[in-house]
Short mmCIF file of C-alpha atoms in Angstrom, two decimals:
data_model
loop_
_atom_site.label_atom_id
_atom_site.label_comp_id
_atom_site.label_asym_id
_atom_site.label_seq_id
_atom_site.Cartn_x
_atom_site.Cartn_y
_atom_site.Cartn_z
CA UNK A 139 14.79 -4.20 10.41
CA UNK A 140 17.81 -2.12 11.30
CA UNK A 141 17.06 1.59 11.04
CA UNK A 142 13.33 1.06 10.56
CA UNK A 143 10.77 2.44 12.96
CA UNK A 144 8.79 -0.16 14.85
CA UNK A 145 5.61 1.85 14.56
CA UNK A 146 2.92 1.85 17.17
CA UNK A 147 0.02 -0.49 16.55
CA UNK A 148 -2.03 0.22 19.69
CA UNK A 149 -3.46 -2.92 21.29
CA UNK A 150 -7.11 -3.49 20.39
CA UNK A 151 -7.81 -5.16 23.71
CA UNK A 152 -7.55 -2.92 26.73
CA UNK A 153 -7.89 0.28 24.72
CA UNK A 154 -10.62 2.78 25.46
CA UNK A 155 -13.70 2.78 23.23
CA UNK A 156 -12.60 6.07 21.66
CA UNK A 157 -9.07 4.82 20.98
CA UNK A 158 -10.48 1.60 19.50
CA UNK A 159 -12.87 3.58 17.25
CA UNK A 160 -10.05 5.91 16.15
CA UNK A 161 -7.82 2.96 15.24
CA UNK A 162 -10.39 1.79 12.67
CA UNK A 163 -9.59 4.80 10.50
CA UNK A 164 -5.90 5.18 11.29
CA UNK A 165 -5.69 7.56 14.25
CA UNK A 166 -3.80 6.58 17.36
CA UNK A 167 -1.49 4.22 15.50
CA UNK A 168 1.79 4.72 13.69
CA UNK A 169 3.26 2.65 10.87
CA UNK A 170 5.88 3.17 8.20
CA UNK A 171 5.02 3.07 4.50
CA UNK A 172 7.05 -0.13 4.21
CA UNK A 173 4.99 -1.75 6.97
CA UNK A 174 1.73 -0.75 5.28
CA UNK A 175 2.93 -1.93 1.85
CA UNK A 176 4.18 -5.23 3.28
CA UNK A 177 0.95 -5.93 5.14
CA UNK A 178 -1.12 -4.95 2.09
CA UNK A 179 0.90 -7.39 -0.02
CA UNK A 180 -0.01 -10.15 2.46
CA UNK A 181 -3.67 -9.15 2.31
CA UNK A 182 -3.82 -9.40 -1.48
CA UNK A 183 -1.51 -12.37 -2.13
CA UNK A 184 -3.62 -14.89 -0.26
CA UNK A 185 -2.21 -14.33 3.22
CA UNK A 186 1.58 -14.77 3.08
CA UNK A 187 3.64 -12.11 4.86
CA UNK A 188 7.15 -11.80 3.44
CA UNK A 189 10.14 -10.04 4.93
CA UNK A 190 10.57 -6.90 2.79
CA UNK A 191 13.73 -6.86 0.68
CA UNK A 192 15.16 -4.33 -1.70
CA UNK A 193 17.49 -6.60 -3.66
CA UNK A 194 16.23 -9.44 -5.84
CA UNK A 195 19.51 -10.50 -7.46
CA UNK A 196 23.18 -9.76 -6.82
CA UNK A 197 25.67 -9.98 -9.70
CA UNK A 198 29.34 -10.35 -8.80
CA UNK A 199 32.28 -8.98 -10.80
CA UNK A 200 32.44 -12.17 -12.90
CA UNK A 201 28.79 -11.88 -13.85
CA UNK A 202 27.59 -14.70 -11.57
CA UNK A 203 24.08 -13.99 -10.33
CA UNK A 204 22.80 -14.93 -6.90
CA UNK A 205 19.03 -14.72 -6.55
CA UNK A 206 17.60 -13.97 -3.12
CA UNK A 207 14.53 -16.00 -2.22
CA UNK A 208 11.84 -14.18 -0.29
CA UNK A 209 11.70 -15.03 3.42
CA UNK A 210 8.24 -16.00 4.66
CA UNK A 211 7.45 -14.48 8.06
CA UNK A 212 3.92 -15.88 8.34
CA UNK A 213 1.82 -17.86 5.88
CA UNK A 214 -1.68 -17.43 7.29
CA UNK A 215 -2.19 -13.72 7.90
CA UNK A 216 -5.63 -13.95 6.28
CA UNK A 217 -7.52 -16.72 4.51
CA UNK A 218 -7.68 -16.95 0.71
CA UNK A 219 -11.38 -16.02 0.94
CA UNK A 220 -10.63 -12.89 2.96
CA UNK A 221 -7.82 -12.00 0.55
CA UNK A 222 -10.21 -12.27 -2.39
CA UNK A 223 -12.77 -10.08 -0.60
CA UNK A 224 -10.14 -7.41 0.11
CA UNK A 225 -8.99 -7.44 -3.53
CA UNK A 226 -12.61 -7.07 -4.67
CA UNK A 227 -13.15 -4.13 -2.30
CA UNK A 228 -9.97 -2.44 -3.53
CA UNK A 229 -11.08 -2.99 -7.12
CA UNK A 230 -14.36 -1.25 -6.28
CA UNK A 231 -12.39 1.75 -4.98
CA UNK A 232 -10.84 2.29 -8.42
CA UNK A 233 -13.93 1.42 -10.44
CA UNK A 234 -16.53 3.33 -8.41
CA UNK A 235 -14.79 5.34 -5.71
CA UNK A 236 -11.94 7.61 -4.70
CA UNK A 237 -9.32 5.64 -6.66
CA UNK A 238 -10.63 6.95 -9.99
CA UNK A 239 -7.19 8.32 -10.93
CA UNK A 240 -5.79 4.78 -11.02
CA UNK A 241 -8.18 3.50 -13.70
CA UNK A 242 -6.76 2.18 -16.94
CA UNK A 243 -9.06 0.82 -19.60
CA UNK A 244 -9.22 -2.97 -19.53
CA UNK A 245 -7.02 -3.43 -16.45
CA UNK A 246 -8.06 -4.69 -13.02
CA UNK A 247 -6.43 -2.28 -10.56
CA UNK A 248 -7.17 -2.29 -6.87
CA UNK A 249 -6.40 0.61 -4.57
CA UNK A 250 -7.21 2.42 -1.35
CA UNK A 251 -6.85 6.15 -0.89
CA UNK A 252 -6.22 7.93 2.37
CA UNK A 253 -6.44 11.49 3.61
CA UNK A 254 -5.01 11.82 7.09
CA UNK A 255 -4.83 14.73 9.46
CA UNK A 256 -1.26 15.61 10.40
CA UNK A 257 -0.52 15.07 14.08
CA UNK A 258 0.73 18.02 16.10
CA UNK A 259 3.62 16.98 18.39
CA UNK A 260 2.02 19.13 21.10
CA UNK A 261 -1.16 17.06 20.90
CA UNK A 262 -4.12 16.81 18.59
CA UNK A 263 -3.95 17.55 14.89
CA UNK A 264 -3.08 20.60 12.79
CA UNK A 265 -6.11 22.34 11.35
CA UNK A 266 -6.19 22.19 7.55
CA UNK A 267 -3.02 20.05 7.14
CA UNK A 268 -3.30 16.59 5.65
CA UNK A 269 -1.22 13.78 4.18
CA UNK A 270 -2.54 12.01 1.12
CA UNK A 271 -1.83 8.41 0.28
CA UNK A 272 -2.76 5.74 -2.18
CA UNK A 273 -1.83 2.08 -2.04
CA UNK A 274 -2.72 -0.52 -4.58
CA UNK A 275 -1.83 -3.19 -7.10
CA UNK A 276 -2.48 -4.39 -10.64
CA UNK A 277 -3.70 -7.82 -11.62
CA UNK A 278 -6.68 -8.90 -9.55
CA UNK A 279 -6.02 -12.63 -10.08
CA UNK A 280 -2.24 -12.55 -9.64
CA UNK A 281 -1.02 -9.19 -8.29
CA UNK A 282 2.52 -8.47 -9.47
CA UNK A 283 3.43 -5.63 -7.12
CA UNK A 284 2.18 -3.19 -4.50
CA UNK A 285 2.66 0.54 -4.89
CA UNK A 286 2.34 3.04 -2.06
CA UNK A 287 2.46 6.79 -2.56
CA UNK A 288 2.33 9.42 0.18
CA UNK A 289 2.18 13.18 -0.32
CA UNK A 290 2.80 15.37 2.72
CA UNK A 291 0.52 18.37 3.11
CA UNK A 292 -0.17 18.98 -0.59
CA UNK A 293 -1.34 22.41 -1.64
CA UNK A 294 -4.22 21.22 -3.79
CA UNK A 295 -8.00 21.43 -3.42
CA UNK A 296 -9.89 18.28 -2.49
CA UNK A 297 -9.10 15.18 -0.50
CA UNK A 298 -5.33 14.66 -0.50
CA UNK A 299 -5.45 10.91 -1.23
CA UNK A 300 -7.35 10.97 -4.50
CA UNK A 301 -6.22 14.34 -5.89
CA UNK A 302 -2.57 14.49 -4.77
CA UNK A 303 -1.43 10.87 -4.34
CA UNK A 304 -3.77 9.36 -6.96
CA UNK A 305 -2.13 10.83 -10.07
CA UNK A 306 1.35 9.84 -8.82
CA UNK A 307 0.15 6.31 -8.13
CA UNK A 308 -1.37 6.13 -11.62
CA UNK A 309 1.86 7.31 -13.29
CA UNK A 310 3.94 4.68 -11.48
CA UNK A 311 1.35 1.95 -12.02
CA UNK A 312 0.97 2.70 -15.73
CA UNK A 313 4.74 2.61 -16.17
CA UNK A 314 4.93 -0.78 -14.39
CA UNK A 315 2.06 -2.20 -16.46
CA UNK A 316 3.95 -1.24 -19.61
CA UNK A 317 7.34 -2.37 -18.27
CA UNK A 318 6.09 -5.82 -17.23
CA UNK A 319 3.89 -6.16 -20.31
CA UNK A 320 0.75 -6.88 -18.32
CA UNK A 321 -2.26 -7.57 -20.49
CA UNK A 322 -5.77 -6.14 -20.10
CA UNK A 323 -8.01 -8.31 -17.98
CA UNK A 324 -5.17 -9.57 -15.80
#
């Protein structure tokens, strides 16, 4: 997309063992939040990668609406079985793990938290500086949306993902549940 960073997904093949190991937990790669949210949507929707868009419908001056259909970039990113496994793992994160802030009684919410060291442009990582993130969705059977929250170097005790990004994610998610009228168990 115009104006969007390409990111740097280091090649898995041909990388050193250390680089390959670091990539498994997010070091040595670079992606935008939009890229992560878009790929997560594909992982939880059964494997269809859509071109991200910001506008769903355009209304002209006469009130005529033009709906924009999503553009499919790839329809087989993962299998339905893999998608279901990923959703189940993300559900476990909220029910039994670091995504505890996202819980809402009766609702199936999946999420993944992240606490990442902040890279130093001179090399390595800053000591004691972290970014916190949380990405997730509501509706295990038919996810309606993906939310991604990132907090840069929060001044709060604990892992930045759960304690800084988690409450923000929960606030947004709870508002969307109410706005869309999602029902418990969905």
